[in-house]
PDB file of C-alpha atoms in Angstrom:
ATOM      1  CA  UNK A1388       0.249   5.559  10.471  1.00  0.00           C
ATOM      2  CA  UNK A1389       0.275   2.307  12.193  1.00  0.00           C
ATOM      3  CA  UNK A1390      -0.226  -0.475   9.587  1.00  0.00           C
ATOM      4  CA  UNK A1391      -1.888  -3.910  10.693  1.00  0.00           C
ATOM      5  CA  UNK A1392      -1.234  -6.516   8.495  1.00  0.00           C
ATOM      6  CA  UNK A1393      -4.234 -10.062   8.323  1.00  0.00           C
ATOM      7  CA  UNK A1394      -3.986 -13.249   7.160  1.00  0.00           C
ATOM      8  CA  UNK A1395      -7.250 -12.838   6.501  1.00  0.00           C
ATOM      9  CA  UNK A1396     -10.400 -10.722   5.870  1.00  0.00           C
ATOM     10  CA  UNK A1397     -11.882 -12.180   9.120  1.00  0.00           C
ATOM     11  CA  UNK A1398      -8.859 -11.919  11.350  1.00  0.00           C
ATOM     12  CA  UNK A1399      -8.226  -8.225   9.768  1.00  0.00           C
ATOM     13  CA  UNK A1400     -11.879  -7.382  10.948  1.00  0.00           C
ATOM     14  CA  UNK A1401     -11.494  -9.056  14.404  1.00  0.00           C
ATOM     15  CA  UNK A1402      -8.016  -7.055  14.910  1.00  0.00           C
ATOM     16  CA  UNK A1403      -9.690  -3.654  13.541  1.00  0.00           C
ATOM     17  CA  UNK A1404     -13.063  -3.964  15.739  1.00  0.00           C
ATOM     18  CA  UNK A1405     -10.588  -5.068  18.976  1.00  0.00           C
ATOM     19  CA  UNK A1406      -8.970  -1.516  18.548  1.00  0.00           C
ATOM     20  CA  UNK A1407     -11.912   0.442  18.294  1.00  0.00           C
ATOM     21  CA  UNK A1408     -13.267  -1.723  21.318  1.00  0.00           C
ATOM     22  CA  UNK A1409     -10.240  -0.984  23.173  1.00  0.00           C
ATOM     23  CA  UNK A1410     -10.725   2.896  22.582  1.00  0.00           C
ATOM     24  CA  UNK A1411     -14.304   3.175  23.328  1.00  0.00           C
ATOM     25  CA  UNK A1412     -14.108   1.680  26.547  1.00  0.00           C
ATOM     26  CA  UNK A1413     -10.942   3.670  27.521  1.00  0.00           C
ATOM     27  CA  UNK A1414     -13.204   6.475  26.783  1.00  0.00           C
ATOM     28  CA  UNK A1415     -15.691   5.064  29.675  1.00  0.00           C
ATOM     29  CA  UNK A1416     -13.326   4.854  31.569  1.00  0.00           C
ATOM     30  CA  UNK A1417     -12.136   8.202  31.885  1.00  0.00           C
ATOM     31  CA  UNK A1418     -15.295  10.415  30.415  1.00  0.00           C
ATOM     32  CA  UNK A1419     -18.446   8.045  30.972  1.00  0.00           C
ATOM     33  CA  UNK A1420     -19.383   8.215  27.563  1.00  0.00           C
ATOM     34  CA  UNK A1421     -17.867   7.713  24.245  1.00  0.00           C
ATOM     35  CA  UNK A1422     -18.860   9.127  20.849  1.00  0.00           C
ATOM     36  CA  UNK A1423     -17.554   7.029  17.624  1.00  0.00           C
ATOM     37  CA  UNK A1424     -18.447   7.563  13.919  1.00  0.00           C
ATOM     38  CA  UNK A1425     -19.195   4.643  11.834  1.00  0.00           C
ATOM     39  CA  UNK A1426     -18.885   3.601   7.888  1.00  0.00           C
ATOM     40  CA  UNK A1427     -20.932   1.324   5.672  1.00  0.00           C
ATOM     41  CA  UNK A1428     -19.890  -0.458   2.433  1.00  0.00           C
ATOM     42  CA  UNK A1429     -18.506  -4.377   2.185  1.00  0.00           C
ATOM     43  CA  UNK A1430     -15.255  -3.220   3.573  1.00  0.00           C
ATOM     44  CA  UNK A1431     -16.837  -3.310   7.261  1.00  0.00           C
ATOM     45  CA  UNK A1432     -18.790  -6.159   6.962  1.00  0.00           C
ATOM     46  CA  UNK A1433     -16.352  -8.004   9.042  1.00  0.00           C
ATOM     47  CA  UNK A1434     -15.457  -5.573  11.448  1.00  0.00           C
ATOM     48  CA  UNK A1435     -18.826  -4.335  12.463  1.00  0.00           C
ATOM     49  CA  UNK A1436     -19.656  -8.690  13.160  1.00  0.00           C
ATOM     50  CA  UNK A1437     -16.826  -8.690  15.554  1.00  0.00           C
ATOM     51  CA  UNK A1438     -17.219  -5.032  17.481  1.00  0.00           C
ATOM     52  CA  UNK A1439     -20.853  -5.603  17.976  1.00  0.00           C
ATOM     53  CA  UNK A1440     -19.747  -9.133  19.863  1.00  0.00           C
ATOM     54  CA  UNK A1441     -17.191  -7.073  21.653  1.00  0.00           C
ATOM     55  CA  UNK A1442     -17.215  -7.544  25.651  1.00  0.00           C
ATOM     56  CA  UNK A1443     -17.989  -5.280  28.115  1.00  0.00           C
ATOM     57  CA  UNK A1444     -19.201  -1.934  26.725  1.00  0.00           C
ATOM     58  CA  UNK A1445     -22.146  -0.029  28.014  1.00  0.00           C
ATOM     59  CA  UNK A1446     -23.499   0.702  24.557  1.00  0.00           C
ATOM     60  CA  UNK A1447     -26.488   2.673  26.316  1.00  0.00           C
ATOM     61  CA  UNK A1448     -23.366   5.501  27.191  1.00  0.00           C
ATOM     62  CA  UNK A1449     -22.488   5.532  23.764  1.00  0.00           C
ATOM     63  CA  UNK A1450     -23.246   8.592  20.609  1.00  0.00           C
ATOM     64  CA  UNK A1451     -22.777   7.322  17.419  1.00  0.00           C
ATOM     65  CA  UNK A1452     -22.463   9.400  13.970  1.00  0.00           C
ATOM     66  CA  UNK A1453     -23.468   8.551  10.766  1.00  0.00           C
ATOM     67  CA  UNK A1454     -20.279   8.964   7.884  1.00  0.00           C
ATOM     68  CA  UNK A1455     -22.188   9.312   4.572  1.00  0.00           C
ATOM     69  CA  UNK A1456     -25.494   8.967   2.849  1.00  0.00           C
ATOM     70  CA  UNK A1457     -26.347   9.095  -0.710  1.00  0.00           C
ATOM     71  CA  UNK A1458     -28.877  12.025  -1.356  1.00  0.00           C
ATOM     72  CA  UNK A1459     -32.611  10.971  -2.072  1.00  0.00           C
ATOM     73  CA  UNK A1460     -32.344   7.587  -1.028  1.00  0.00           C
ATOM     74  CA  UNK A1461     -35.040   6.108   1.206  1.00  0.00           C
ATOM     75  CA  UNK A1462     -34.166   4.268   4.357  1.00  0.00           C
ATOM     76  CA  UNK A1463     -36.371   1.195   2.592  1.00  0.00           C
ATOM     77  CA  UNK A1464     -33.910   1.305  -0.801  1.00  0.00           C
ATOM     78  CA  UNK A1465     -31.688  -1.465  -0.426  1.00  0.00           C
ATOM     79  CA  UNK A1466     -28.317   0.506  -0.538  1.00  0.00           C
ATOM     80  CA  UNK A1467     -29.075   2.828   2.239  1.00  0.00           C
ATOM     81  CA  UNK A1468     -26.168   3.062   4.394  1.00  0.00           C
ATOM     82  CA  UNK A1469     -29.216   3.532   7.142  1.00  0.00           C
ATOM     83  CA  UNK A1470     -30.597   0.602   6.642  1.00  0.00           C
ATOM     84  CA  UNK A1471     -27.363  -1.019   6.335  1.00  0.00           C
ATOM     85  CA  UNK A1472     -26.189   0.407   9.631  1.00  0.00           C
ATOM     86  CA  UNK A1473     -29.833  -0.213  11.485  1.00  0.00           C
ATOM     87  CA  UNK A1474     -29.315  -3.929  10.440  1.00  0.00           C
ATOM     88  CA  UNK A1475     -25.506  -4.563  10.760  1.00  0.00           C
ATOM     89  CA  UNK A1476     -24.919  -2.250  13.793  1.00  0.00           C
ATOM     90  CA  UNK A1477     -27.641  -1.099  15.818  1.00  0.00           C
ATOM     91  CA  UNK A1478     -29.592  -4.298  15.341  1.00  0.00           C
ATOM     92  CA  UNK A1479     -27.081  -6.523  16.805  1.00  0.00           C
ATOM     93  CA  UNK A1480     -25.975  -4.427  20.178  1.00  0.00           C
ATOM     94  CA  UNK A1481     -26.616  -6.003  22.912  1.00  0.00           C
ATOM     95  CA  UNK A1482     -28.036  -3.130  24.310  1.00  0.00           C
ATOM     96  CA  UNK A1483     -29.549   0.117  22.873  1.00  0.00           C
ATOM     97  CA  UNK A1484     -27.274   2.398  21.434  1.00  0.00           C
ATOM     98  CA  UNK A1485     -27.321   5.795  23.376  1.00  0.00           C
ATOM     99  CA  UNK A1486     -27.956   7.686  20.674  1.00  0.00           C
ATOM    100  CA  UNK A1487     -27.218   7.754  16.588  1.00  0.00           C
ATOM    101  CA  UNK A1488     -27.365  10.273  14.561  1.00  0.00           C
ATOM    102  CA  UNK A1489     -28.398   9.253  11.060  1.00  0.00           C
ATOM    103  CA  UNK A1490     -27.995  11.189   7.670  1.00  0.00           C
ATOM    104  CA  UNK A1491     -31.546  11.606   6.892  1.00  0.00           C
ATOM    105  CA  UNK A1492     -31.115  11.592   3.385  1.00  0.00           C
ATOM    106  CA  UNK A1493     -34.541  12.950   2.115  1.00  0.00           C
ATOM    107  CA  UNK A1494     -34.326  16.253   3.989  1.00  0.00           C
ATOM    108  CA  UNK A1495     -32.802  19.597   2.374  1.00  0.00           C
ATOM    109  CA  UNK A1496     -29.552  18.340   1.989  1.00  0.00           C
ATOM    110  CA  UNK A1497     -27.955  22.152   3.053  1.00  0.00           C
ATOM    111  CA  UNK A1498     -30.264  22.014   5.950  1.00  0.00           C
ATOM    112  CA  UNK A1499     -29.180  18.578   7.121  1.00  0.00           C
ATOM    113  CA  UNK A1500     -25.467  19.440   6.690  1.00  0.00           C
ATOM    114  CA  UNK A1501     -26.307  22.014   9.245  1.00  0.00           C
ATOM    115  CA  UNK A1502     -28.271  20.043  11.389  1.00  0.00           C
ATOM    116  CA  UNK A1503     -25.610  17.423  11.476  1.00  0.00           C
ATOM    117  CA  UNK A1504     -22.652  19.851  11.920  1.00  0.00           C
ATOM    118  CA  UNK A1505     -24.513  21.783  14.785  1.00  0.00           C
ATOM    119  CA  UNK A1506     -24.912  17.643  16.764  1.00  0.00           C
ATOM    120  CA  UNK A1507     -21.366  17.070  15.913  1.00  0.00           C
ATOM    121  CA  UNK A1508     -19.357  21.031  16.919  1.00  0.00           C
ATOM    122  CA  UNK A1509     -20.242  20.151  20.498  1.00  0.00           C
ATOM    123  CA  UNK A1510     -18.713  16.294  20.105  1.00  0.00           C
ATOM    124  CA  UNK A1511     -15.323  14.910  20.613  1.00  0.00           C
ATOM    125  CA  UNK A1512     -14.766  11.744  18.854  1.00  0.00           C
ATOM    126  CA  UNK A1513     -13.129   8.998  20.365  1.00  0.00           C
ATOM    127  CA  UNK A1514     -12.811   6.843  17.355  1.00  0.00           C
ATOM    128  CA  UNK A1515     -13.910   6.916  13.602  1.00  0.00           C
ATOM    129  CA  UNK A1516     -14.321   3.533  11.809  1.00  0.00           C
ATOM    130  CA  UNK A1517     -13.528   4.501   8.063  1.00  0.00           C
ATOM    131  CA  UNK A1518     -12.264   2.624   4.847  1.00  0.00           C
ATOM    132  CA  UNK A1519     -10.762   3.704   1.826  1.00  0.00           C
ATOM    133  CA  UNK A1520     -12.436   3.692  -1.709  1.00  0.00           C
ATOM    134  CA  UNK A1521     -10.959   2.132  -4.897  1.00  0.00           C
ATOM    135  CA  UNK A1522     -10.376   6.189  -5.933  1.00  0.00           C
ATOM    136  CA  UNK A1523      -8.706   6.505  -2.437  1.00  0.00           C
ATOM    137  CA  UNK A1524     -11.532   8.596  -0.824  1.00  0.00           C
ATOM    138  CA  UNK A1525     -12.311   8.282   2.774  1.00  0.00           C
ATOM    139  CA  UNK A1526     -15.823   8.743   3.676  1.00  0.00           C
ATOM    140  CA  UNK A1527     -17.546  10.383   0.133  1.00  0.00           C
ATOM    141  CA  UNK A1528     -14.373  12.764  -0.173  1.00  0.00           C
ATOM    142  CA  UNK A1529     -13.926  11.805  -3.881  1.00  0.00           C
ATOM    143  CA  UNK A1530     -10.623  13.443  -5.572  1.00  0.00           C
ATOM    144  CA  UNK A1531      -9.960  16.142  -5.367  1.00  0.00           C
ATOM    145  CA  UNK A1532     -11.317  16.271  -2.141  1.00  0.00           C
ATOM    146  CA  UNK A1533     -12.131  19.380  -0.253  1.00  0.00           C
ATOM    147  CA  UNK A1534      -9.081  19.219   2.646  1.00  0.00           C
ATOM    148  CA  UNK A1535      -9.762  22.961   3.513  1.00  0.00           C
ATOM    149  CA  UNK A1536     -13.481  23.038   4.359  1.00  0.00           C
ATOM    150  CA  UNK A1537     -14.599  23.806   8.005  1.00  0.00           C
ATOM    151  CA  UNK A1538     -18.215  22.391   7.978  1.00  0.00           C
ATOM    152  CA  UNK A1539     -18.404  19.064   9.457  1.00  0.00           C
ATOM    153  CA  UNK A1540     -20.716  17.701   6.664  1.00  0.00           C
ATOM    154  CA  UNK A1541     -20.854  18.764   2.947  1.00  0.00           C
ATOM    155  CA  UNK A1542     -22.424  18.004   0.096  1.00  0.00           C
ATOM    156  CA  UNK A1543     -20.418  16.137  -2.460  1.00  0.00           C
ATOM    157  CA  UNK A1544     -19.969  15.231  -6.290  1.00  0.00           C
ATOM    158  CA  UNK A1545     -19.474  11.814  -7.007  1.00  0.00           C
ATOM    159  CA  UNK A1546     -17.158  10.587  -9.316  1.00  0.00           C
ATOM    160  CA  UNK A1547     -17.831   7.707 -11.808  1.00  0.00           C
ATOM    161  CA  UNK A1548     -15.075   5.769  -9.941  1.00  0.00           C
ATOM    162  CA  UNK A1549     -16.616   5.759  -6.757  1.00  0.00           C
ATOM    163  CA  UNK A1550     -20.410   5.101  -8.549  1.00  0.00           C
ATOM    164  CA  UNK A1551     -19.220   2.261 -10.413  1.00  0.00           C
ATOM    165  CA  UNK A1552     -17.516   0.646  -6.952  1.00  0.00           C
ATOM    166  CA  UNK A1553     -21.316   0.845  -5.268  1.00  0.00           C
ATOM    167  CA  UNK A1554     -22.264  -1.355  -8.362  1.00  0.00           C
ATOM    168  CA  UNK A1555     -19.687  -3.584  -8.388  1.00  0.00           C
ATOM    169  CA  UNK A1556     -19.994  -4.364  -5.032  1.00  0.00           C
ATOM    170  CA  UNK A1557     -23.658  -5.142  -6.082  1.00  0.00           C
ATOM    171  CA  UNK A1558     -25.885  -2.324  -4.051  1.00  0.00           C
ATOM    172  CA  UNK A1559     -27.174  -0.896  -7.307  1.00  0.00           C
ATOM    173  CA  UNK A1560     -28.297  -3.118 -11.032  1.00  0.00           C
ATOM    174  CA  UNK A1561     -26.966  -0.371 -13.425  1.00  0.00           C
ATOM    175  CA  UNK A1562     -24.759   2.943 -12.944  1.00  0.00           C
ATOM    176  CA  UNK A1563     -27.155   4.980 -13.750  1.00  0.00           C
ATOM    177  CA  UNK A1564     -29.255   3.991 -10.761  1.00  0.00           C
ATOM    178  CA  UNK A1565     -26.041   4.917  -8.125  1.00  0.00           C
ATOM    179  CA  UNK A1566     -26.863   8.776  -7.466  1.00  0.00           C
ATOM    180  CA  UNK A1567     -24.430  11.609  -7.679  1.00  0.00           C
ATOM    181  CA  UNK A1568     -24.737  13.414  -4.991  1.00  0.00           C
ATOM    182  CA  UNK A1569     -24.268  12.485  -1.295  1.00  0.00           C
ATOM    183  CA  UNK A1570     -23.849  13.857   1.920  1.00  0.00           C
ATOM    184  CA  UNK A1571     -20.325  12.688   3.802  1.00  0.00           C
ATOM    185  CA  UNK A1572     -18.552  13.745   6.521  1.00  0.00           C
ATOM    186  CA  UNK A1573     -15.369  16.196   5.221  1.00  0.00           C
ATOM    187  CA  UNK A1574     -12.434  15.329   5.876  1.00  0.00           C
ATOM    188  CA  UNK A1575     -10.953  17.670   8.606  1.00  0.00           C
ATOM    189  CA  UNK A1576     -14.186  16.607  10.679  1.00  0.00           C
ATOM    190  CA  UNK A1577     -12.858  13.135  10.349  1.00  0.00           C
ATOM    191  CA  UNK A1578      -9.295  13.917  10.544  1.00  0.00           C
ATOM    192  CA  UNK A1579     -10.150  15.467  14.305  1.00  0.00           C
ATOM    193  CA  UNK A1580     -11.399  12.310  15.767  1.00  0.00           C
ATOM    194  CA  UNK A1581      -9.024  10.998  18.506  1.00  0.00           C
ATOM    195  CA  UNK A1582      -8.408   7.543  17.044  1.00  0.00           C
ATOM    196  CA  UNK A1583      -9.152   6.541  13.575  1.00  0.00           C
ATOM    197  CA  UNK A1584      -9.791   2.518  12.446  1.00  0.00           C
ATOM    198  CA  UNK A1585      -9.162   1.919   8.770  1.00  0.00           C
ATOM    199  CA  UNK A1586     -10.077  -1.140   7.651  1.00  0.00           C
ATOM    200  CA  UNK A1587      -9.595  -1.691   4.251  1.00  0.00           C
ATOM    201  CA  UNK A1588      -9.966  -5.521   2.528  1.00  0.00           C
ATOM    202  CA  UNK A1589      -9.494  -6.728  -1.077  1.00  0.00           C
ATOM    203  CA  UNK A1590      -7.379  -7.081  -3.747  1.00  0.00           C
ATOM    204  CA  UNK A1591      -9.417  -4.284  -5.612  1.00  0.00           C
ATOM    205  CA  UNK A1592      -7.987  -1.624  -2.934  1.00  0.00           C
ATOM    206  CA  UNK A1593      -4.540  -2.792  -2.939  1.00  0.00           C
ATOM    207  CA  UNK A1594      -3.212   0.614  -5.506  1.00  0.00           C
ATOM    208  CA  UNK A1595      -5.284   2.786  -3.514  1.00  0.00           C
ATOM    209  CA  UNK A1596      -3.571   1.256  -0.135  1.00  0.00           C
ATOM    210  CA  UNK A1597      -0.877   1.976  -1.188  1.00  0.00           C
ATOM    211  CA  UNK A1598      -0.848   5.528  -2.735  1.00  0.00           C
ATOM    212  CA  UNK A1599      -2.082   6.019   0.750  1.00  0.00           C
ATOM    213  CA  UNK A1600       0.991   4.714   1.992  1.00  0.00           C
ATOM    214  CA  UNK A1601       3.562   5.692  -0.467  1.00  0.00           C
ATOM    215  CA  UNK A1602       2.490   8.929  -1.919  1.00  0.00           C
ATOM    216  CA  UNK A1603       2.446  12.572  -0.799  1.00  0.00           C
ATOM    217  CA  UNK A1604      -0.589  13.629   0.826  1.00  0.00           C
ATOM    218  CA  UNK A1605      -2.765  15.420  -1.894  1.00  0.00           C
ATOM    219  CA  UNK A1606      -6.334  15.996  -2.258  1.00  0.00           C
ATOM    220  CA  UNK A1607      -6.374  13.482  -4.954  1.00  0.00           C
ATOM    221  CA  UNK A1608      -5.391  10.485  -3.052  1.00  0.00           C
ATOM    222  CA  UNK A1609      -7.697  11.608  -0.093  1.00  0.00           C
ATOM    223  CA  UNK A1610      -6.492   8.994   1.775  1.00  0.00           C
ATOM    224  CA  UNK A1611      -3.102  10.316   2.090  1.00  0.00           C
ATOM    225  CA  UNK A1612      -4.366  12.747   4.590  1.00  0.00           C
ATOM    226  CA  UNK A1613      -4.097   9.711   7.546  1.00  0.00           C
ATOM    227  CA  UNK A1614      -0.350   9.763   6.932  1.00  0.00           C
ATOM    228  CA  UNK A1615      -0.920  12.917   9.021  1.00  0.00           C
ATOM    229  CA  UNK A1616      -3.189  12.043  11.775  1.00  0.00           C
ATOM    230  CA  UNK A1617      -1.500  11.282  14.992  1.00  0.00           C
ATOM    231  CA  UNK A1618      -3.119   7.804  15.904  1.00  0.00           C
ATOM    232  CA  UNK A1619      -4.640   5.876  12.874  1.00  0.00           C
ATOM    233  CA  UNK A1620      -4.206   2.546  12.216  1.00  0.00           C
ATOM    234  CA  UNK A1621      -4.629   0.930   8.776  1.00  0.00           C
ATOM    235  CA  UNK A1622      -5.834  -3.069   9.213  1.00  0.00           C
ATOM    236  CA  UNK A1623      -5.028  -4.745   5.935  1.00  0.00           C
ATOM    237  CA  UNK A1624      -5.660  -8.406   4.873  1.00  0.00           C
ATOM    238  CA  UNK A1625      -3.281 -10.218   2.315  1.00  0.00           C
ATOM    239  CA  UNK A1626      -5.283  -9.275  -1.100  1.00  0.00           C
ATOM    240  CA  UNK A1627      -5.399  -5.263  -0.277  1.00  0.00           C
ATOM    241  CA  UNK A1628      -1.564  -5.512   1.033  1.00  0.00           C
ATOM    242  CA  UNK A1629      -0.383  -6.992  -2.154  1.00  0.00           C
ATOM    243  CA  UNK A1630       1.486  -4.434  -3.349  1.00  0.00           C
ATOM    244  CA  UNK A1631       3.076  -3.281  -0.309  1.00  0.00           C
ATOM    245  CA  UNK A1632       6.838  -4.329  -0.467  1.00  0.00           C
ATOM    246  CA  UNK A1633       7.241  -4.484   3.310  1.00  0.00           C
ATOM    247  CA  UNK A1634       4.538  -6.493   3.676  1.00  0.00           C
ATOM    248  CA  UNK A1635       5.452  -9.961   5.510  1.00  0.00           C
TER     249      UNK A1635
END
């Protein structure tokens, strides 16, 4: 794994979204179109500013796929990772997006694993933008997560971990209002995307970083599973690299 080390939050989200940039247009380059998956959640906030700013891309050539989506969550609800992608994404291009592919998070959720997994089976990704959770899961992949499953999109438990790192990062008033159940990518899906971009911020993420790092992979660090992918690269700033001994 190649590790990226920030000053700061900003300059860790203007390195990460340069990479992805970099890959997406290489992938214009030599295909004429580029597919990329993209997360949500405060951790991207910075990245997503900087790769929708990013210089000469033909967006209108480009397929995008949605990571995760709590289940039963309207589009209107003001932690849907639609909404939150519509605004901080799609929004800001400055030209329409060729296509994305939303989690539609009110349909059968079986069916729309399906539905998903059928867009995705004929897709290769050129780059996933992911981040790691406080309980080390990538995408909704709590621990233990499933590393075995073939579907491209599964239905999954949530742990209280992960529910009580949606509140504190303020998208729901109470824990009992962040849902259970939500529909992520898996992670072999995500581990088959050409080029991954981790970008993880915060003091809060620093253990998780690095069991990540440090420990063997296991289903329950998810995140150890990147220690096996042939081109990721982790973009860190100070607070979430604090407990890295190599870091400078």
């Amino acid at each position: 794994m190649n590790v990226i080390y920030c000053n700061t939050k900003d300059k860790m989200g203007q390195k990460a979204a340069e990479k992805g940039a970099e890959e997406i247009r290489r992938a214009l380059a030599q295909k004429g179109q580029a597919s990329i998956v993209v997360a949500t959640g405060a951790s991207q906030f910075e990245m997503l500013g900087h790769l929708v700013r990013s210089e000469k891309i033909d967006w209108s050539k480009v397929t995008a796929f949605h990571l995760d989506e709590y289940i039963g969550i309207p589009f209107t609800h003001n932690a849907s990772f639609r909404k939150y992608l519509k605004e901080r994404f799609v929004e800001k291009l400055p030209c329409e997006i060729g296509r994305f592919h939303y989690i539609q998070a009110e349909n059968n959720p079986k069916e729309e694993c399906q539905r998903l997994g059928r867009l995705i089976s004929h897709v290769d990704i050129d780059v996933a933008f992911i981040g790691i959770g406080e309980n080390g899961h990538i995408a909704f992949n709590d621990p233990p997560a499933d590393f075995k499953t073939v579907e491209p999109y599964i239905v999954v438990q949530l742990d209280e971990a992960c529910r009580r790192q949606q509140m504190g990062e303020g998208w729901f008033p109470r824990l009992s209002d962040v849902p259970e159940k939500a529909i992520s990518m898996s992670v072999r899906q995500i581990m088959k995307s050409n080029t991954i971009v981790c970008t993880v911020p915060d003091s809060r993420k620093a253990d998780a970083v690095r069991k990540a790092l440090k420990e063997p992979v296991t289903p329950q660090v998810p995140a150890t599973k990147l220690q096996e992918h042939p081109d990721c690269h982790l973009f860190l700033d100070q607070e979430s690299a604090r407990m890295l001994r190599n870091y400078v």
